[in-house]
Amino acid sequence: MRRSTITTRVLGGSALACVAVALALVFVRYDAPAPRTDILAALGLAAVAAAGWAFACRTAPALGPAPEAGPSSELPGRLPLPRRDLGTVIGFLLLALTPYSAHRLAQGPGGGVFLGLVGLLLIVVTVKATLFARKQTSMKQRLLKLKVLAEDAAQGEVYAVRVRAGEPVRTRLSERGDKPGAVDVSYWHWIVVREGAHEIRLAAPRADVARGAVRFGGQEGWLYLPKRWKLIDDELPAAFVADGGEALLGLTDPDEVRAYLVKDLRTTSSDRSARRVPSTAKFRMPVHLSTFGGALLAALLALPVLLLGNDVPTAAAWFLCALAAGSAVTGALRGAGDGATRAVMSDVTWTERDETDPSIA
């Protein structure tokens, strides 16, 4: 796991920008004659920037433990809320637009009612896929809860207890499925913090948990809990604030912290701020090898259409562009699925647990 640097951010952003230009040129200059050197140049620059980004990520400084400090009686009053991963959001939007761009490229300067209907169908599918992905990955409820904790800290009082950060845990939860006889499996990630012998699970997105485990393993700090906890349903927002000043925000089970919500109200200092855990470089071989491979194959499949234009038979152009779109989407989805899981699991040593819903045990 390596730190994000200015170089990795600039190169990664440049690669995404070049891909966006290439996709946009399909529409902006849809009647331009072949060869489409403008699109080829944008794709070539994207490949160079992506290669440079991967190299910069691989050579960036490693993420190590956070600097330690002695305990302070003054608790930071300003907590950093999680930031949305803008690069991943932009990458998904570009991926969602790829099939429609391939349709426009295969269509050429001409068109017709049928081709227009195909394009309209692709737009509808793209919008629905985007809305579904947004719903599945929405941070809205989590952020609303964390905002309550941050506001309580800023206003001067939170419940807080001294704890020590422990190991990251990945739990495989088996529950009753939607279909008869089926079992649904989900995964939960958290870092264990301990107050004496008592364990508290601080759940967060798996990448945040992995970074927190690297930075905080074995360190002491404060576990923040909201003053207005009675106004929050289900999981409570919580934050581990290390003595060195860095913080990991997540959710916890109210039953695990109920004992602290009656007697451990503490004052925070508005003059002190907690910091986010440093961001990490996004390149991961299991994720991006598949993604880059799918993108490269897509470019090679579309190359005859980009070079020859209308000289390519219509059926062949549609076939090549459909394969190109399928290759790009399949490669990215494979990387974002199993590849992302393997990458995060390899970053730290996880304690793995299996749990089963008592109703099916």
GROMACS .gro file of C-alpha atoms in nm:
model
  361
    1MET     CA    1   0.000   0.000   0.000
    2ARG     CA    2   0.157   0.327  -0.117
    3ARG     CA    3   0.082   0.694  -0.064
    4SER     CA    4  -0.094   0.909  -0.318
    5THR     CA    5   0.135   1.185  -0.448
    6ILE     CA    6   0.096   1.489  -0.672
    7THR     CA    7   0.251   1.287  -0.955
    8THR     CA    8   0.005   0.998  -0.923
    9ARG     CA    9  -0.291   1.235  -0.905
   10VAL     CA   10  -0.182   1.440  -1.207
   11LEU     CA   11  -0.107   1.136  -1.424
   12GLY     CA   12  -0.425   0.956  -1.319
   13GLY     CA   13  -0.637   1.263  -1.388
   14SER     CA   14  -0.465   1.312  -1.724
   15ALA     CA   15  -0.543   0.954  -1.829
   16LEU     CA   16  -0.911   0.998  -1.744
   17ALA     CA   17  -0.920   1.334  -1.923
   18CYS     CA   18  -0.771   1.184  -2.241
   19VAL     CA   19  -1.026   0.901  -2.238
   20ALA     CA   20  -1.305   1.156  -2.191
   21VAL     CA   21  -1.175   1.354  -2.491
   22ALA     CA   22  -1.160   1.040  -2.706
   23LEU     CA   23  -1.521   0.948  -2.621
   24ALA     CA   24  -1.639   1.306  -2.674
   25LEU     CA   25  -1.473   1.333  -3.017
   26VAL     CA   26  -1.692   1.048  -3.139
   27PHE     CA   27  -1.991   1.282  -3.098
   28VAL     CA   28  -1.837   1.625  -3.153
   29ARG     CA   29  -1.680   1.528  -3.487
   30TYR     CA   30  -1.903   1.238  -3.583
   31ASP     CA   31  -1.886   1.332  -3.953
   32ALA     CA   32  -1.507   1.370  -3.968
   33PRO     CA   33  -1.342   1.160  -4.240
   34ALA     CA   34  -1.119   0.862  -4.166
   35PRO     CA   35  -0.859   0.812  -4.044
   36ARG     CA   36  -0.968   0.950  -3.705
   37THR     CA   37  -0.624   1.063  -3.596
   38ASP     CA   38  -0.781   1.291  -3.332
   39ILE     CA   39  -0.935   0.997  -3.148
   40LEU     CA   40  -0.624   0.784  -3.195
   41ALA     CA   41  -0.406   1.063  -3.055
   42ALA     CA   42  -0.631   1.100  -2.749
   43LEU     CA   43  -0.625   0.724  -2.689
   44GLY     CA   44  -0.246   0.715  -2.732
   45LEU     CA   45  -0.201   0.995  -2.478
   46ALA     CA   46  -0.437   0.813  -2.241
   47ALA     CA   47  -0.224   0.498  -2.269
   48VAL     CA   48   0.098   0.691  -2.201
   49ALA     CA   49  -0.057   0.871  -1.902
   50ALA     CA   50  -0.200   0.544  -1.765
   51ALA     CA   51   0.139   0.373  -1.795
   52GLY     CA   52   0.307   0.666  -1.620
   53TRP     CA   53   0.039   0.663  -1.350
   54ALA     CA   54   0.090   0.291  -1.287
   55PHE     CA   55   0.469   0.339  -1.262
   56ALA     CA   56   0.431   0.640  -1.032
   57CYS     CA   57   0.195   0.445  -0.806
   58ARG     CA   58   0.432   0.148  -0.790
   59THR     CA   59   0.727   0.371  -0.692
   60ALA     CA   60   0.542   0.603  -0.453
   61PRO     CA   61   0.645   0.601  -0.083
   62ALA     CA   62   0.499   0.317   0.119
   63LEU     CA   63   0.223   0.395   0.368
   64GLY     CA   64   0.362   0.329   0.713
   65PRO     CA   65   0.242   0.362   1.072
   66ALA     CA   66   0.126   0.706   1.184
   67PRO     CA   67   0.362   0.906   1.405
   68GLU     CA   68   0.284   0.839   1.770
   69ALA     CA   69   0.238   1.099   2.040
   70GLY     CA   70   0.158   1.100   2.407
   71PRO     CA   71  -0.205   1.122   2.523
   72SER     CA   72  -0.350   1.472   2.549
   73SER     CA   73  -0.626   1.596   2.776
   74GLU     CA   74  -0.750   1.818   2.489
   75LEU     CA   75  -0.963   1.626   2.240
   76PRO     CA   76  -0.970   1.761   1.881
   77GLY     CA   77  -1.299   1.939   1.814
   78ARG     CA   78  -1.282   1.927   1.434
   79LEU     CA   79  -1.325   1.587   1.266
   80PRO     CA   80  -1.256   1.526   0.894
   81LEU     CA   81  -1.553   1.377   0.708
   82PRO     CA   82  -1.474   1.113   0.442
   83ARG     CA   83  -1.421   1.236   0.086
   84ARG     CA   84  -1.582   1.076  -0.218
   85ASP     CA   85  -1.338   0.895  -0.448
   86LEU     CA   86  -1.375   1.132  -0.744
   87GLY     CA   87  -1.143   0.932  -0.969
   88THR     CA   88  -1.351   0.617  -0.933
   89VAL     CA   89  -1.675   0.810  -0.996
   90ILE     CA   90  -1.536   0.965  -1.316
   91GLY     CA   91  -1.400   0.630  -1.430
   92PHE     CA   92  -1.740   0.467  -1.387
   93LEU     CA   93  -1.915   0.745  -1.580
   94LEU     CA   94  -1.670   0.707  -1.869
   95LEU     CA   95  -1.723   0.331  -1.865
   96ALA     CA   96  -2.100   0.379  -1.870
   97LEU     CA   97  -2.068   0.603  -2.177
   98THR     CA   98  -1.843   0.361  -2.367
   99PRO     CA   99  -2.124   0.147  -2.525
  100TYR     CA  100  -2.304   0.456  -2.652
  101SER     CA  101  -1.978   0.596  -2.794
  102ALA     CA  102  -1.914   0.264  -2.970
  103HIS     CA  103  -2.267   0.278  -3.114
  104ARG     CA  104  -2.206   0.630  -3.248
  105LEU     CA  105  -1.871   0.526  -3.398
  106ALA     CA  106  -2.020   0.224  -3.575
  107GLN     CA  107  -2.308   0.434  -3.703
  108GLY     CA  108  -2.077   0.671  -3.890
  109PRO     CA  109  -2.205   0.992  -4.050
  110GLY     CA  110  -2.530   0.823  -4.151
  111GLY     CA  111  -2.806   0.682  -3.940
  112GLY     CA  112  -3.172   0.603  -3.945
  113VAL     CA  113  -3.473   0.536  -3.729
  114PHE     CA  114  -3.351   0.192  -3.620
  115LEU     CA  115  -3.004   0.316  -3.530
  116GLY     CA  116  -3.159   0.606  -3.345
  117LEU     CA  117  -3.374   0.366  -3.142
  118VAL     CA  118  -3.068   0.157  -3.060
  119GLY     CA  119  -2.892   0.470  -2.941
  120LEU     CA  120  -3.192   0.570  -2.730
  121LEU     CA  121  -3.200   0.223  -2.574
  122LEU     CA  122  -2.831   0.250  -2.487
  123ILE     CA  123  -2.891   0.589  -2.325
  124VAL     CA  124  -3.172   0.445  -2.112
  125VAL     CA  125  -2.959   0.145  -2.010
  126THR     CA  126  -2.666   0.374  -1.926
  127VAL     CA  127  -2.880   0.601  -1.709
  128LYS     CA  128  -3.038   0.305  -1.528
  129ALA     CA  129  -2.697   0.144  -1.470
  130THR     CA  130  -2.563   0.472  -1.333
  131LEU     CA  131  -2.858   0.517  -1.098
  132PHE     CA  132  -2.832   0.155  -0.979
  133ALA     CA  133  -2.459   0.191  -0.910
  134ARG     CA  134  -2.518   0.518  -0.727
  135LYS     CA  135  -2.782   0.353  -0.509
  136GLN     CA  136  -2.557   0.056  -0.431
  137THR     CA  137  -2.255   0.271  -0.342
  138SER     CA  138  -2.435   0.565  -0.185
  139MET     CA  139  -2.266   0.708   0.123
  140LYS     CA  140  -2.560   0.934   0.207
  141GLN     CA  141  -2.686   0.765   0.525
  142ARG     CA  142  -2.335   0.699   0.651
  143LEU     CA  143  -2.230   1.060   0.588
  144LEU     CA  144  -2.543   1.197   0.754
  145LYS     CA  145  -2.461   0.999   1.068
  146LEU     CA  146  -2.094   1.098   1.064
  147LYS     CA  147  -2.196   1.460   1.021
  148VAL     CA  148  -2.389   1.441   1.350
  149LEU     CA  149  -2.074   1.320   1.527
  150ALA     CA  150  -1.863   1.593   1.363
  151GLU     CA  151  -2.117   1.859   1.464
  152ASP     CA  152  -2.127   1.735   1.823
  153ALA     CA  153  -1.747   1.748   1.840
  154ALA     CA  154  -1.745   2.099   1.692
  155GLN     CA  155  -2.005   2.213   1.946
  156GLY     CA  156  -1.779   2.102   2.229
  157GLU     CA  157  -1.900   1.770   2.371
  158VAL     CA  158  -1.890   1.403   2.271
  159TYR     CA  159  -1.882   1.074   2.454
  160ALA     CA  160  -1.525   0.947   2.440
  161VAL     CA  161  -1.323   0.662   2.586
  162ARG     CA  162  -0.958   0.564   2.565
  163VAL     CA  163  -0.898   0.263   2.338
  164ARG     CA  164  -0.622   0.083   2.154
  165ALA     CA  165  -0.651   0.008   1.781
  166GLY     CA  166  -0.621  -0.357   1.685
  167GLU     CA  167  -0.645  -0.578   1.379
  168PRO     CA  168  -0.865  -0.547   1.068
  169VAL     CA  169  -1.145  -0.804   1.045
  170ARG     CA  170  -1.337  -0.933   0.742
  171THR     CA  171  -1.660  -1.114   0.825
  172ARG     CA  172  -1.852  -1.335   0.582
  173LEU     CA  173  -2.220  -1.313   0.676
  174SER     CA  174  -2.465  -1.576   0.546
  175GLU     CA  175  -2.834  -1.479   0.545
  176ARG     CA  176  -3.161  -1.608   0.403
  177GLY     CA  177  -3.179  -1.535   0.031
  178ASP     CA  178  -3.463  -1.384  -0.168
  179LYS     CA  179  -3.537  -1.715  -0.342
  180PRO     CA  180  -3.644  -2.034  -0.162
  181GLY     CA  181  -3.343  -2.244  -0.069
  182ALA     CA  182  -3.096  -1.965  -0.149
  183VAL     CA  183  -2.840  -1.807   0.082
  184ASP     CA  184  -2.714  -1.450   0.040
  185VAL     CA  185  -2.354  -1.383   0.137
  186SER     CA  186  -2.225  -1.036   0.226
  187TYR     CA  187  -1.895  -0.912   0.361
  188TRP     CA  188  -1.830  -0.660   0.636
  189HIS     CA  189  -1.501  -0.493   0.721
  190TRP     CA  190  -1.398  -0.327   1.044
  191ILE     CA  191  -1.105  -0.251   1.265
  192VAL     CA  192  -1.120  -0.374   1.623
  193VAL     CA  193  -1.058  -0.120   1.898
  194ARG     CA  194  -1.023  -0.235   2.258
  195GLU     CA  195  -1.102  -0.071   2.588
  196GLY     CA  196  -0.928  -0.311   2.824
  197ALA     CA  197  -1.063  -0.657   2.737
  198HIS     CA  198  -1.376  -0.517   2.570
  199GLU     CA  199  -1.380  -0.526   2.188
  200ILE     CA  200  -1.559  -0.267   1.977
  201ARG     CA  201  -1.603  -0.304   1.603
  202LEU     CA  202  -1.549   0.015   1.402
  203ALA     CA  203  -1.688  -0.058   1.055
  204ALA     CA  204  -1.589   0.139   0.745
  205PRO     CA  205  -1.532   0.078   0.372
  206ARG     CA  206  -1.271  -0.195   0.328
  207ALA     CA  207  -1.009   0.038   0.180
  208ASP     CA  208  -1.048   0.277   0.476
  209VAL     CA  209  -1.019  -0.014   0.719
  210ALA     CA  210  -0.702  -0.135   0.547
  211ARG     CA  211  -0.544   0.211   0.564
  212GLY     CA  212  -0.649   0.249   0.925
  213ALA     CA  213  -0.496  -0.087   1.016
  214VAL     CA  214  -0.162   0.015   0.863
  215ARG     CA  215  -0.160   0.356   1.030
  216PHE     CA  216  -0.303   0.274   1.373
  217GLY     CA  217  -0.224  -0.090   1.455
  218GLY     CA  218  -0.134  -0.103   1.826
  219GLN     CA  219  -0.169   0.272   1.883
  220GLU     CA  220  -0.383   0.434   2.149
  221GLY     CA  221  -0.634   0.712   2.107
  222TRP     CA  222  -0.989   0.823   2.174
  223LEU     CA  223  -1.306   0.659   2.049
  224TYR     CA  224  -1.560   0.935   1.981
  225LEU     CA  225  -1.934   0.872   2.007
  226PRO     CA  226  -2.210   1.128   1.940
  227LYS     CA  227  -2.374   1.324   2.218
  228ARG     CA  228  -2.705   1.299   2.029
  229TRP     CA  229  -2.690   0.922   2.000
  230LYS     CA  230  -3.054   0.881   2.108
  231LEU     CA  231  -3.162   1.053   1.784
  232ILE     CA  232  -2.984   0.801   1.559
  233ASP     CA  233  -3.131   0.467   1.451
  234ASP     CA  234  -2.934   0.143   1.414
  235GLU     CA  235  -2.553   0.181   1.389
  236LEU     CA  236  -2.397   0.479   1.561
  237PRO     CA  237  -2.127   0.698   1.407
  238ALA     CA  238  -1.790   0.667   1.576
  239ALA     CA  239  -1.435   0.785   1.521
  240PHE     CA  240  -1.099   0.658   1.636
  241VAL     CA  241  -0.875   0.960   1.687
  242ALA     CA  242  -0.517   0.853   1.744
  243ASP     CA  243  -0.296   1.049   1.982
  244GLY     CA  244  -0.092   1.156   1.678
  245GLY     CA  245  -0.397   1.340   1.539
  246GLU     CA  246  -0.518   1.116   1.255
  247ALA     CA  247  -0.875   0.984   1.256
  248LEU     CA  248  -1.075   0.697   1.110
  249LEU     CA  249  -1.452   0.751   1.097
  250GLY     CA  250  -1.704   0.470   1.072
  251LEU     CA  251  -2.007   0.305   1.231
  252THR     CA  252  -2.039   0.082   1.534
  253ASP     CA  253  -2.300  -0.137   1.705
  254PRO     CA  254  -2.479   0.061   1.980
  255ASP     CA  255  -2.487  -0.248   2.203
  256GLU     CA  256  -2.106  -0.256   2.208
  257VAL     CA  257  -2.071   0.104   2.329
  258ARG     CA  258  -2.386   0.153   2.538
  259ALA     CA  259  -2.189   0.151   2.863
  260TYR     CA  260  -1.995   0.459   2.752
  261LEU     CA  261  -2.304   0.659   2.652
  262VAL     CA  262  -2.406   0.746   3.005
  263LYS     CA  263  -2.089   0.846   3.187
  264ASP     CA  264  -1.807   0.936   2.947
  265LEU     CA  265  -1.915   1.278   2.819
  266ARG     CA  266  -1.603   1.481   2.744
  267THR     CA  267  -1.521   1.831   2.625
  268THR     CA  268  -1.351   1.888   2.288
  269SER     CA  269  -1.125   2.175   2.190
  270SER     CA  270  -1.217   2.390   1.891
  271ASP     CA  271  -0.849   2.481   1.854
  272ARG     CA  272  -0.747   2.126   1.768
  273SER     CA  273  -0.825   1.939   1.443
  274ALA     CA  274  -0.799   1.571   1.358
  275ARG     CA  275  -0.659   1.475   1.018
  276ARG     CA  276  -0.765   1.220   0.760
  277VAL     CA  277  -0.557   0.910   0.711
  278PRO     CA  278  -0.333   0.984   0.409
  279SER     CA  279  -0.485   0.879   0.077
  280THR     CA  280  -0.322   0.594  -0.109
  281ALA     CA  281  -0.224   0.537  -0.470
  282LYS     CA  282  -0.507   0.359  -0.650
  283PHE     CA  283  -0.311   0.131  -0.885
  284ARG     CA  284  -0.348  -0.238  -0.797
  285MET     CA  285  -0.225  -0.510  -1.028
  286PRO     CA  286  -0.528  -0.745  -0.975
  287VAL     CA  287  -0.765  -0.456  -1.054
  288HIS     CA  288  -0.598  -0.267  -1.333
  289LEU     CA  289  -0.433  -0.549  -1.526
  290SER     CA  290  -0.780  -0.666  -1.626
  291THR     CA  291  -0.905  -0.310  -1.682
  292PHE     CA  292  -0.607  -0.208  -1.898
  293GLY     CA  293  -0.623  -0.536  -2.089
  294GLY     CA  294  -0.990  -0.485  -2.171
  295ALA     CA  295  -0.927  -0.125  -2.280
  296LEU     CA  296  -0.633  -0.224  -2.501
  297LEU     CA  297  -0.832  -0.500  -2.668
  298ALA     CA  298  -1.122  -0.256  -2.721
  299ALA     CA  299  -0.890  -0.006  -2.892
  300LEU     CA  300  -0.746  -0.277  -3.120
  301LEU     CA  301  -1.094  -0.397  -3.215
  302ALA     CA  302  -1.208  -0.045  -3.300
  303LEU     CA  303  -0.887   0.036  -3.490
  304PRO     CA  304  -1.015  -0.070  -3.839
  305VAL     CA  305  -1.319   0.157  -3.802
  306LEU     CA  306  -1.104   0.446  -3.681
  307LEU     CA  307  -0.857   0.404  -3.970
  308LEU     CA  308  -1.087   0.312  -4.257
  309GLY     CA  309  -1.423   0.459  -4.161
  310ASN     CA  310  -1.693   0.387  -4.419
  311ASP     CA  311  -1.464   0.151  -4.608
  312VAL     CA  312  -1.538  -0.106  -4.339
  313PRO     CA  313  -1.863  -0.293  -4.420
  314THR     CA  314  -2.150  -0.182  -4.198
  315ALA     CA  315  -2.203  -0.525  -4.043
  316ALA     CA  316  -1.832  -0.560  -3.969
  317ALA     CA  317  -1.818  -0.212  -3.815
  318TRP     CA  318  -2.109  -0.288  -3.585
  319PHE     CA  319  -1.960  -0.624  -3.491
  320LEU     CA  320  -1.616  -0.477  -3.411
  321CYS     CA  321  -1.757  -0.184  -3.213
  322ALA     CA  322  -1.988  -0.412  -3.014
  323LEU     CA  323  -1.694  -0.637  -2.929
  324ALA     CA  324  -1.487  -0.333  -2.835
  325ALA     CA  325  -1.754  -0.202  -2.596
  326GLY     CA  326  -1.801  -0.548  -2.445
  327SER     CA  327  -1.426  -0.589  -2.396
  328ALA     CA  328  -1.386  -0.254  -2.219
  329VAL     CA  329  -1.685  -0.307  -1.991
  330THR     CA  330  -1.601  -0.671  -1.911
  331GLY     CA  331  -1.239  -0.592  -1.827
  332ALA     CA  332  -1.335  -0.307  -1.596
  333LEU     CA  333  -1.607  -0.504  -1.417
  334ARG     CA  334  -1.378  -0.803  -1.362
  335GLY     CA  335  -1.114  -0.578  -1.214
  336ALA     CA  336  -1.361  -0.393  -0.993
  337GLY     CA  337  -1.507  -0.722  -0.864
  338ASP     CA  338  -1.273  -1.007  -0.777
  339GLY     CA  339  -0.965  -0.799  -0.854
  340ALA     CA  340  -1.054  -0.529  -0.602
  341THR     CA  341  -1.121  -0.789  -0.333
  342ARG     CA  342  -0.785  -0.961  -0.391
  343ALA     CA  343  -0.605  -0.627  -0.389
  344VAL     CA  344  -0.749  -0.510  -0.057
  345MET     CA  345  -0.700  -0.850   0.103
  346SER     CA  346  -0.332  -0.847   0.007
  347ASP     CA  347  -0.266  -0.502   0.158
  348VAL     CA  348  -0.288  -0.613   0.522
  349THR     CA  349  -0.326  -0.932   0.722
  350TRP     CA  350  -0.698  -0.975   0.788
  351THR     CA  351  -0.864  -1.176   1.061
  352GLU     CA  352  -1.141  -1.364   0.880
  353ARG     CA  353  -1.462  -1.470   1.051
  354ASP     CA  354  -1.777  -1.649   0.939
  355GLU     CA  355  -2.119  -1.565   1.080
  356THR     CA  356  -2.461  -1.712   1.000
  357ASP     CA  357  -2.802  -1.561   1.062
  358PRO     CA  358  -2.945  -1.753   1.364
  359SER     CA  359  -3.269  -1.810   1.171
  360ILE     CA  360  -3.089  -2.040   0.922
  361ALA     CA  361  -2.817  -2.178   1.148
   0.00000   0.00000   0.00000
